[in-house]
mmCIF file with all atom_site columns, C-alpha atoms in Angstrom:
data_model
loop_
_atom_site.group_PDB
_atom_site.id
_atom_site.type_symbol
_atom_site.label_atom_id
_atom_site.label_alt_id
_atom_site.label_comp_id
_atom_site.label_asym_id
_atom_site.label_entity_id
_atom_site.label_seq_id
_atom_site.pdbx_PDB_ins_code
_atom_site.Cartn_x
_atom_site.Cartn_y
_atom_site.Cartn_z
_atom_site.occupancy
_atom_site.B_iso_or_equiv
_atom_site.pdbx_formal_charge
_atom_site.auth_seq_id
_atom_site.auth_comp_id
_atom_site.auth_asym_id
_atom_site.auth_atom_id
_atom_site.pdbx_PDB_model_num
ATOM 1   C CA . MET J 1 1   ? -58.795 -16.994 11.650  1.00 58.00 ? 1   MET J CA 1
ATOM 2   C CA . ARG J 1 2   ? -58.008 -13.372 12.298  1.00 62.00 ? 2   ARG J CA 1
ATOM 3   C CA . LYS J 1 3   ? -56.253 -14.293 15.536  1.00 61.00 ? 3   LYS J CA 1
ATOM 4   C CA . PHE J 1 4   ? -54.149 -16.802 13.758  1.00 54.00 ? 4   PHE J CA 1
ATOM 5   C CA . THR J 1 5   ? -53.111 -14.268 11.061  1.00 60.00 ? 5   THR J CA 1
ATOM 6   C CA . LYS J 1 6   ? -52.143 -11.693 13.732  1.00 60.00 ? 6   LYS J CA 1
ATOM 7   C CA . LEU J 1 7   ? -50.225 -14.298 15.669  1.00 52.00 ? 7   LEU J CA 1
ATOM 8   C CA . PHE J 1 8   ? -48.424 -15.503 12.526  1.00 53.00 ? 8   PHE J CA 1
ATOM 9   C CA . PHE J 1 9   ? -47.548 -11.915 11.663  1.00 56.00 ? 9   PHE J CA 1
ATOM 10  C CA . ILE J 1 10  ? -46.185 -11.164 15.145  1.00 58.00 ? 10  ILE J CA 1
ATOM 11  C CA . ILE J 1 11  ? -44.084 -14.364 15.201  1.00 57.00 ? 11  ILE J CA 1
ATOM 12  C CA . SER J 1 12  ? -42.713 -13.623 11.738  1.00 55.00 ? 12  SER J CA 1
ATOM 13  C CA . ILE J 1 13  ? -41.661 -10.105 12.820  1.00 59.00 ? 13  ILE J CA 1
ATOM 14  C CA . LEU J 1 14  ? -40.011 -11.476 15.970  1.00 51.00 ? 14  LEU J CA 1
ATOM 15  C CA . LEU J 1 15  ? -38.131 -14.078 13.979  1.00 53.00 ? 15  LEU J CA 1
ATOM 16  C CA . ILE J 1 16  ? -36.862 -11.556 11.477  1.00 60.00 ? 16  ILE J CA 1
ATOM 17  C CA . ALA J 1 17  ? -35.828 -9.118  14.282  1.00 55.00 ? 17  ALA J CA 1
ATOM 18  C CA . THR J 1 18  ? -34.039 -11.913 16.171  1.00 55.00 ? 18  THR J CA 1
ATOM 19  C CA . ASN J 1 19  ? -32.212 -12.978 13.005  1.00 55.00 ? 19  ASN J CA 1
ATOM 20  C CA . LEU J 1 20  ? -31.157 -9.441  12.325  1.00 53.00 ? 20  LEU J CA 1
ATOM 21  C CA . CYS J 1 21  ? -29.948 -8.910  15.878  1.00 52.00 ? 21  CYS J CA 1
ATOM 22  C CA . PHE J 1 22  ? -28.218 -12.267 16.484  1.00 55.00 ? 22  PHE J CA 1
ATOM 23  C CA . GLY J 1 23  ? -27.557 -13.554 12.995  1.00 51.00 ? 23  GLY J CA 1
ATOM 24  C CA . GLN J 1 24  ? -24.007 -14.254 11.969  1.00 49.00 ? 24  GLN J CA 1
ATOM 25  C CA . THR J 1 25  ? -22.121 -11.250 10.633  1.00 44.00 ? 25  THR J CA 1
ATOM 26  C CA . GLU J 1 26  ? -20.370 -11.641 7.328   1.00 44.00 ? 26  GLU J CA 1
ATOM 27  C CA . THR J 1 27  ? -16.931 -12.955 7.892   1.00 45.00 ? 27  THR J CA 1
ATOM 28  C CA . LYS J 1 28  ? -13.963 -11.221 6.410   1.00 51.00 ? 28  LYS J CA 1
ATOM 29  C CA . ALA J 1 29  ? -12.578 -13.095 3.415   1.00 58.00 ? 29  ALA J CA 1
ATOM 30  C CA . ARG J 1 30  ? -8.963  -13.973 3.896   1.00 66.00 ? 30  ARG J CA 1
ATOM 31  C CA . GLU J 1 31  ? -6.824  -12.100 1.508   1.00 79.00 ? 31  GLU J CA 1
ATOM 32  C CA . ILE J 1 32  ? -4.334  -14.133 -0.408  1.00 88.00 ? 32  ILE J CA 1
ATOM 33  C CA . SER J 1 33  ? -1.230  -13.367 -2.397  1.00 91.00 ? 33  SER J CA 1
ATOM 34  C CA . ASN J 1 34  ? -0.684  -14.200 -6.043  1.00 92.00 ? 34  ASN J CA 1
ATOM 35  C CA . ALA J 1 35  ? 1.769   -16.972 -4.933  1.00 92.00 ? 35  ALA J CA 1
ATOM 36  C CA . GLU J 1 36  ? -0.928  -18.515 -2.771  1.00 92.00 ? 36  GLU J CA 1
ATOM 37  C CA . LYS J 1 37  ? -3.386  -18.337 -5.694  1.00 92.00 ? 37  LYS J CA 1
ATOM 38  C CA . PHE J 1 38  ? -0.791  -20.095 -7.835  1.00 92.00 ? 38  PHE J CA 1
ATOM 39  C CA . SER J 1 39  ? 0.027   -22.779 -5.265  1.00 89.00 ? 39  SER J CA 1
ATOM 40  C CA . ASP J 1 40  ? -3.686  -23.500 -4.538  1.00 90.00 ? 40  ASP J CA 1
ATOM 41  C CA . LYS J 1 41  ? -4.689  -24.155 -8.134  1.00 88.00 ? 41  LYS J CA 1
ATOM 42  C CA . SER J 1 42  ? -6.654  -27.310 -8.546  1.00 90.00 ? 42  SER J CA 1
ATOM 43  C CA . GLY J 1 43  ? -6.010  -29.913 -11.254 1.00 90.00 ? 43  GLY J CA 1
ATOM 44  C CA . THR J 1 44  ? -2.240  -29.373 -11.130 1.00 91.00 ? 44  THR J CA 1
ATOM 45  C CA . LEU J 1 45  ? 0.808   -30.969 -9.528  1.00 95.00 ? 45  LEU J CA 1
ATOM 46  C CA . ILE J 1 46  ? 2.520   -28.276 -7.483  1.00 95.00 ? 46  ILE J CA 1
ATOM 47  C CA . GLN J 1 47  ? 6.025   -28.525 -6.054  1.00 96.00 ? 47  GLN J CA 1
ATOM 48  C CA . LYS J 1 48  ? 6.733   -26.183 -3.075  1.00 96.00 ? 48  LYS J CA 1
ATOM 49  C CA . GLU J 1 49  ? 10.332  -25.470 -2.044  1.00 97.00 ? 49  GLU J CA 1
ATOM 50  C CA . PHE J 1 50  ? 11.267  -23.414 1.014   1.00 97.00 ? 50  PHE J CA 1
ATOM 51  C CA . ILE J 1 51  ? 14.729  -21.896 1.249   1.00 96.00 ? 51  ILE J CA 1
ATOM 52  C CA . ASP J 1 52  ? 15.823  -20.418 4.622   1.00 96.00 ? 52  ASP J CA 1
ATOM 53  C CA . VAL J 1 53  ? 17.105  -16.857 4.513   1.00 96.00 ? 53  VAL J CA 1
ATOM 54  C CA . GLY J 1 54  ? 17.345  -16.073 8.192   1.00 96.00 ? 54  GLY J CA 1
ATOM 55  C CA . ASP J 1 55  ? 15.307  -15.262 11.291  1.00 95.00 ? 55  ASP J CA 1
ATOM 56  C CA . LEU J 1 56  ? 14.505  -12.245 13.417  1.00 95.00 ? 56  LEU J CA 1
ATOM 57  C CA . LYS J 1 57  ? 12.697  -12.317 16.791  1.00 92.00 ? 57  LYS J CA 1
ATOM 58  C CA . ARG J 1 58  ? 11.434  -15.821 16.347  1.00 91.00 ? 58  ARG J CA 1
ATOM 59  C CA . CYS J 1 59  ? 10.164  -14.949 12.844  1.00 95.00 ? 59  CYS J CA 1
ATOM 60  C CA . LYS J 1 60  ? 11.697  -17.210 10.214  1.00 97.00 ? 60  LYS J CA 1
ATOM 61  C CA . ILE J 1 61  ? 12.122  -15.583 6.712   1.00 97.00 ? 61  ILE J CA 1
ATOM 62  C CA . GLN J 1 62  ? 12.243  -17.990 3.710   1.00 97.00 ? 62  GLN J CA 1
ATOM 63  C CA . ILE J 1 63  ? 11.998  -17.987 -0.029  1.00 97.00 ? 63  ILE J CA 1
ATOM 64  C CA . ALA J 1 64  ? 8.955   -19.960 -1.212  1.00 96.00 ? 64  ALA J CA 1
ATOM 65  C CA . LYS J 1 65  ? 9.287   -21.356 -4.726  1.00 96.00 ? 65  LYS J CA 1
ATOM 66  C CA . PHE J 1 66  ? 6.258   -22.879 -6.387  1.00 96.00 ? 66  PHE J CA 1
ATOM 67  C CA . THR J 1 67  ? 6.424   -24.884 -9.621  1.00 96.00 ? 67  THR J CA 1
ATOM 68  C CA . ASP J 1 68  ? 3.474   -26.296 -11.551 1.00 95.00 ? 68  ASP J CA 1
ATOM 69  C CA . LEU J 1 69  ? 5.092   -29.573 -12.700 1.00 95.00 ? 69  LEU J CA 1
ATOM 70  C CA . ILE J 1 70  ? 2.535   -30.093 -15.471 1.00 94.00 ? 70  ILE J CA 1
ATOM 71  C CA . SER J 1 71  ? 2.864   -26.706 -17.242 1.00 94.00 ? 71  SER J CA 1
ATOM 72  C CA . ASN J 1 72  ? 6.358   -25.866 -15.805 1.00 95.00 ? 72  ASN J CA 1
ATOM 73  C CA . GLN J 1 73  ? 5.086   -22.438 -14.669 1.00 94.00 ? 73  GLN J CA 1
ATOM 74  C CA . LYS J 1 74  ? 6.929   -20.968 -11.669 1.00 95.00 ? 74  LYS J CA 1
ATOM 75  C CA . THR J 1 75  ? 6.420   -18.241 -9.104  1.00 95.00 ? 75  THR J CA 1
ATOM 76  C CA . SER J 1 76  ? 8.107   -17.287 -5.845  1.00 95.00 ? 76  SER J CA 1
ATOM 77  C CA . ALA J 1 77  ? 7.506   -15.173 -2.763  1.00 96.00 ? 77  ALA J CA 1
ATOM 78  C CA . VAL J 1 78  ? 9.042   -14.230 0.558   1.00 97.00 ? 78  VAL J CA 1
ATOM 79  C CA . ARG J 1 79  ? 7.522   -16.325 3.367   1.00 96.00 ? 79  ARG J CA 1
ATOM 80  C CA . PHE J 1 80  ? 7.358   -15.122 6.978   1.00 97.00 ? 80  PHE J CA 1
ATOM 81  C CA . GLU J 1 81  ? 6.724   -17.763 9.624   1.00 96.00 ? 81  GLU J CA 1
ATOM 82  C CA . TYR J 1 82  ? 6.176   -16.835 13.291  1.00 95.00 ? 82  TYR J CA 1
ATOM 83  C CA . ALA J 1 83  ? 5.648   -19.245 16.148  1.00 91.00 ? 83  ALA J CA 1
ATOM 84  C CA . TYR J 1 84  ? 3.181   -17.670 18.525  1.00 89.00 ? 84  TYR J CA 1
ATOM 85  C CA . ILE J 1 85  ? 3.413   -19.153 21.997  1.00 87.00 ? 85  ILE J CA 1
ATOM 86  C CA . SER J 1 86  ? 1.304   -18.182 25.037  1.00 83.00 ? 86  SER J CA 1
ATOM 87  C CA . SER J 1 87  ? 0.601   -19.876 28.311  1.00 83.00 ? 87  SER J CA 1
ATOM 88  C CA . TYR J 1 88  ? -2.639  -21.279 26.909  1.00 86.00 ? 88  TYR J CA 1
ATOM 89  C CA . SER J 1 89  ? -1.835  -22.112 23.303  1.00 81.00 ? 89  SER J CA 1
ATOM 90  C CA . SER J 1 90  ? 0.621   -22.045 20.500  1.00 88.00 ? 90  SER J CA 1
ATOM 91  C CA . ASP J 1 91  ? 0.137   -21.455 16.792  1.00 90.00 ? 91  ASP J CA 1
ATOM 92  C CA . THR J 1 92  ? 2.158   -20.857 13.665  1.00 92.00 ? 92  THR J CA 1
ATOM 93  C CA . LYS J 1 93  ? 1.401   -17.606 11.825  1.00 93.00 ? 93  LYS J CA 1
ATOM 94  C CA . LEU J 1 94  ? 2.345   -17.387 8.103   1.00 94.00 ? 94  LEU J CA 1
ATOM 95  C CA . ALA J 1 95  ? 2.482   -14.688 5.487   1.00 94.00 ? 95  ALA J CA 1
ATOM 96  C CA . LEU J 1 96  ? 3.549   -14.662 1.847   1.00 95.00 ? 96  LEU J CA 1
ATOM 97  C CA . LEU J 1 97  ? 4.843   -11.461 0.201   1.00 95.00 ? 97  LEU J CA 1
ATOM 98  C CA . ASP J 1 98  ? 4.775   -11.630 -3.559  1.00 95.00 ? 98  ASP J CA 1
ATOM 99  C CA . ALA J 1 99  ? 8.007   -10.876 -5.477  1.00 94.00 ? 99  ALA J CA 1
ATOM 100 C CA . ASP J 1 100 ? 6.506   -7.686  -6.991  1.00 95.00 ? 100 ASP J CA 1
ATOM 101 C CA . GLU J 1 101 ? 5.836   -6.291  -3.495  1.00 96.00 ? 101 GLU J CA 1
ATOM 102 C CA . ILE J 1 102 ? 9.330   -6.664  -1.985  1.00 96.00 ? 102 ILE J CA 1
ATOM 103 C CA . ASP J 1 103 ? 10.676  -3.417  -3.371  1.00 96.00 ? 103 ASP J CA 1
ATOM 104 C CA . GLY J 1 104 ? 7.682   -1.577  -1.837  1.00 97.00 ? 104 GLY J CA 1
ATOM 105 C CA . LEU J 1 105 ? 8.380   -3.127  1.588   1.00 97.00 ? 105 LEU J CA 1
ATOM 106 C CA . ILE J 1 106 ? 12.056  -2.339  1.438   1.00 97.00 ? 106 ILE J CA 1
ATOM 107 C CA . LYS J 1 107 ? 11.466  1.318   0.417   1.00 97.00 ? 107 LYS J CA 1
ATOM 108 C CA . SER J 1 108 ? 8.849   1.601   3.193   1.00 97.00 ? 108 SER J CA 1
ATOM 109 C CA . LEU J 1 109 ? 11.162  0.149   5.868   1.00 97.00 ? 109 LEU J CA 1
ATOM 110 C CA . LYS J 1 110 ? 13.985  2.458   4.738   1.00 97.00 ? 110 LYS J CA 1
ATOM 111 C CA . LEU J 1 111 ? 11.714  5.506   5.001   1.00 96.00 ? 111 LEU J CA 1
ATOM 112 C CA . ILE J 1 112 ? 10.638  4.425   8.475   1.00 95.00 ? 112 ILE J CA 1
ATOM 113 C CA . GLN J 1 113 ? 14.248  3.926   9.489   1.00 95.00 ? 113 GLN J CA 1
ATOM 114 C CA . GLU J 1 114 ? 15.573  7.200   8.031   1.00 94.00 ? 114 GLU J CA 1
ATOM 115 C CA . LYS J 1 115 ? 12.702  9.713   8.363   1.00 93.00 ? 115 LYS J CA 1
ATOM 116 C CA . ILE J 1 116 ? 10.183  8.462   10.934  1.00 92.00 ? 116 ILE J CA 1
ATOM 117 C CA . ILE J 1 117 ? 12.074  6.710   13.720  1.00 91.00 ? 117 ILE J CA 1
ATOM 118 C CA . PRO J 1 118 ? 14.448  9.749   14.307  1.00 89.00 ? 118 PRO J CA 1
ATOM 119 C CA . THR J 1 119 ? 11.507  12.038  14.836  1.00 88.00 ? 119 THR J CA 1
ATOM 120 C CA . SER J 1 120 ? 9.018   12.279  17.690  1.00 85.00 ? 120 SER J CA 1
ATOM 121 C CA . SER J 1 121 ? 5.292   12.829  17.414  1.00 83.00 ? 121 SER J CA 1
ATOM 122 C CA . THR J 1 122 ? 3.080   14.803  19.782  1.00 85.00 ? 122 THR J CA 1
ATOM 123 C CA . ASN J 1 123 ? 0.023   12.996  18.546  1.00 89.00 ? 123 ASN J CA 1
ATOM 124 C CA . TYR J 1 124 ? -0.542  9.255   18.251  1.00 92.00 ? 124 TYR J CA 1
ATOM 125 C CA . THR J 1 125 ? 0.526   8.324   14.771  1.00 93.00 ? 125 THR J CA 1
ATOM 126 C CA . GLU J 1 126 ? 0.596   5.062   12.744  1.00 94.00 ? 126 GLU J CA 1
ATOM 127 C CA . VAL J 1 127 ? 2.633   4.342   9.601   1.00 95.00 ? 127 VAL J CA 1
ATOM 128 C CA . SER J 1 128 ? 2.112   1.095   7.769   1.00 96.00 ? 128 SER J CA 1
ATOM 129 C CA . PHE J 1 129 ? 2.776   -0.875  4.531   1.00 97.00 ? 129 PHE J CA 1
ATOM 130 C CA . ARG J 1 130 ? 0.231   -3.537  3.668   1.00 96.00 ? 130 ARG J CA 1
ATOM 131 C CA . SER J 1 131 ? 0.600   -6.273  0.980   1.00 96.00 ? 131 SER J CA 1
ATOM 132 C CA . ARG J 1 132 ? -2.235  -7.826  -0.927  1.00 94.00 ? 132 ARG J CA 1
ATOM 133 C CA . SER J 1 133 ? -2.196  -10.827 1.414   1.00 93.00 ? 133 SER J CA 1
ATOM 134 C CA . GLY J 1 134 ? -2.715  -8.714  4.460   1.00 94.00 ? 134 GLY J CA 1
ATOM 135 C CA . PHE J 1 135 ? 0.861   -8.734  5.680   1.00 96.00 ? 135 PHE J CA 1
ATOM 136 C CA . GLU J 1 136 ? 1.653   -5.470  7.361   1.00 97.00 ? 136 GLU J CA 1
ATOM 137 C CA . ALA J 1 137 ? 4.859   -3.720  8.440   1.00 97.00 ? 137 ALA J CA 1
ATOM 138 C CA . GLY J 1 138 ? 5.059   -0.351  10.154  1.00 96.00 ? 138 GLY J CA 1
ATOM 139 C CA . CYS J 1 139 ? 5.322   1.595   13.322  1.00 96.00 ? 139 CYS J CA 1
ATOM 140 C CA . PHE J 1 140 ? 3.240   3.614   15.740  1.00 95.00 ? 140 PHE J CA 1
ATOM 141 C CA . SER J 1 141 ? 4.185   6.369   18.122  1.00 93.00 ? 141 SER J CA 1
ATOM 142 C CA . LYS J 1 142 ? 4.502   5.998   21.846  1.00 86.00 ? 142 LYS J CA 1
ATOM 143 C CA . LYS J 1 143 ? 5.201   8.746   24.339  1.00 83.00 ? 143 LYS J CA 1
ATOM 144 C CA . ASP J 1 144 ? 8.787   9.528   23.241  1.00 83.00 ? 144 ASP J CA 1
ATOM 145 C CA . SER J 1 145 ? 9.584   6.750   20.795  1.00 89.00 ? 145 SER J CA 1
ATOM 146 C CA . TRP J 1 146 ? 8.174   4.504   18.069  1.00 93.00 ? 146 TRP J CA 1
ATOM 147 C CA . SER J 1 147 ? 7.206   0.823   18.161  1.00 94.00 ? 147 SER J CA 1
ATOM 148 C CA . ILE J 1 148 ? 8.095   -1.103  15.053  1.00 96.00 ? 148 ILE J CA 1
ATOM 149 C CA . TYR J 1 149 ? 6.167   -4.233  14.037  1.00 96.00 ? 149 TYR J CA 1
ATOM 150 C CA . LEU J 1 150 ? 5.399   -6.863  11.497  1.00 97.00 ? 150 LEU J CA 1
ATOM 151 C CA . LYS J 1 151 ? 1.842   -8.245  11.394  1.00 97.00 ? 151 LYS J CA 1
ATOM 152 C CA . LEU J 1 152 ? 1.657   -11.508 9.497   1.00 95.00 ? 152 LEU J CA 1
ATOM 153 C CA . GLU J 1 153 ? -2.169  -11.973 9.308   1.00 93.00 ? 153 GLU J CA 1
ATOM 154 C CA . ARG J 1 154 ? -4.408  -9.014  8.893   1.00 91.00 ? 154 ARG J CA 1
ATOM 155 C CA . TYR J 1 155 ? -7.245  -10.037 11.285  1.00 91.00 ? 155 TYR J CA 1
ATOM 156 C CA . ASP J 1 156 ? -5.147  -11.821 13.879  1.00 91.00 ? 156 ASP J CA 1
ATOM 157 C CA . SER J 1 157 ? -3.822  -9.829  16.785  1.00 90.00 ? 157 SER J CA 1
ATOM 158 C CA . LYS J 1 158 ? -1.572  -12.802 17.790  1.00 92.00 ? 158 LYS J CA 1
ATOM 159 C CA . SER J 1 159 ? 0.452   -12.455 14.560  1.00 93.00 ? 159 SER J CA 1
ATOM 160 C CA . TYR J 1 160 ? 2.432   -9.383  15.600  1.00 95.00 ? 160 TYR J CA 1
ATOM 161 C CA . VAL J 1 161 ? 6.218   -9.499  15.674  1.00 96.00 ? 161 VAL J CA 1
ATOM 162 C CA . PHE J 1 162 ? 7.544   -6.434  17.569  1.00 96.00 ? 162 PHE J CA 1
ATOM 163 C CA . LEU J 1 163 ? 10.959  -5.182  16.619  1.00 96.00 ? 163 LEU J CA 1
ATOM 164 C CA . ASP J 1 164 ? 13.510  -2.795  18.088  1.00 93.00 ? 164 ASP J CA 1
ATOM 165 C CA . LYS J 1 165 ? 14.942  -0.046  15.902  1.00 91.00 ? 165 LYS J CA 1
ATOM 166 C CA . GLU J 1 166 ? 18.240  -1.984  15.964  1.00 94.00 ? 166 GLU J CA 1
ATOM 167 C CA . ASP J 1 167 ? 16.471  -4.824  14.218  1.00 95.00 ? 167 ASP J CA 1
ATOM 168 C CA . LEU J 1 168 ? 15.543  -2.766  11.089  1.00 96.00 ? 168 LEU J CA 1
ATOM 169 C CA . PRO J 1 169 ? 18.944  -3.034  9.398   1.00 96.00 ? 169 PRO J CA 1
ATOM 170 C CA . LYS J 1 170 ? 18.934  -6.866  9.873   1.00 97.00 ? 170 LYS J CA 1
ATOM 171 C CA . LEU J 1 171 ? 15.406  -7.071  8.461   1.00 96.00 ? 171 LEU J CA 1
ATOM 172 C CA . LEU J 1 172 ? 16.346  -4.994  5.522   1.00 96.00 ? 172 LEU J CA 1
ATOM 173 C CA . GLN J 1 173 ? 19.393  -7.157  4.843   1.00 97.00 ? 173 GLN J CA 1
ATOM 174 C CA . LEU J 1 174 ? 17.295  -10.352 5.063   1.00 97.00 ? 174 LEU J CA 1
ATOM 175 C CA . LEU J 1 175 ? 14.834  -8.833  2.586   1.00 97.00 ? 175 LEU J CA 1
ATOM 176 C CA . GLU J 1 176 ? 17.617  -7.801  0.177   1.00 96.00 ? 176 GLU J CA 1
ATOM 177 C CA . ASN J 1 177 ? 19.022  -11.347 0.436   1.00 95.00 ? 177 ASN J CA 1
ATOM 178 C CA . SER J 1 178 ? 15.576  -12.732 -0.246  1.00 95.00 ? 178 SER J CA 1
ATOM 179 C CA . LYS J 1 179 ? 15.092  -10.465 -3.280  1.00 93.00 ? 179 LYS J CA 1
ATOM 180 C CA . SER J 1 180 ? 18.350  -11.573 -4.784  1.00 92.00 ? 180 SER J CA 1
ATOM 181 C CA . LYS J 1 181 ? 17.368  -15.279 -4.456  1.00 89.00 ? 181 LYS J CA 1
ATOM 182 C CA . LEU J 1 182 ? 13.979  -14.944 -6.153  1.00 86.00 ? 182 LEU J CA 1
#
């Protein structure tokens, strides 16, 4: 009986240790925008309308308008859609930027354009704007220049859209156009 108890105890400890070492780690919950929360409501009839604004580096920018046809509530957002294509796979990356976040993105991009890009950095430096859905826009320093990017999905390295500094005015114009159509 004593051998059985010791054996049970040892096996239990091994199982617990194995589970701790090889158990699944907690997955990151996908962050969603207020517009996504609105459009994902259950028990409602949702109309989704997508209005093209323009595109930049294979990234399509649209206005997404959501209407609850039962209560007649409405919300809108700026939608970014990027077709990721590699030699092995392809995928469509999406991001929604709530209407109340557009001004912050525009201000951030203007600061990057006017104050950061003209300078050089001796140390590696990152500058970024992040929305509540995980959409990110920013830049990072390279040897003598800056790389500008949009990242549509927070935990997906394949959702980067790299921009040239000449692309910033066009992006800002597309965002201003989007803001006026919300």
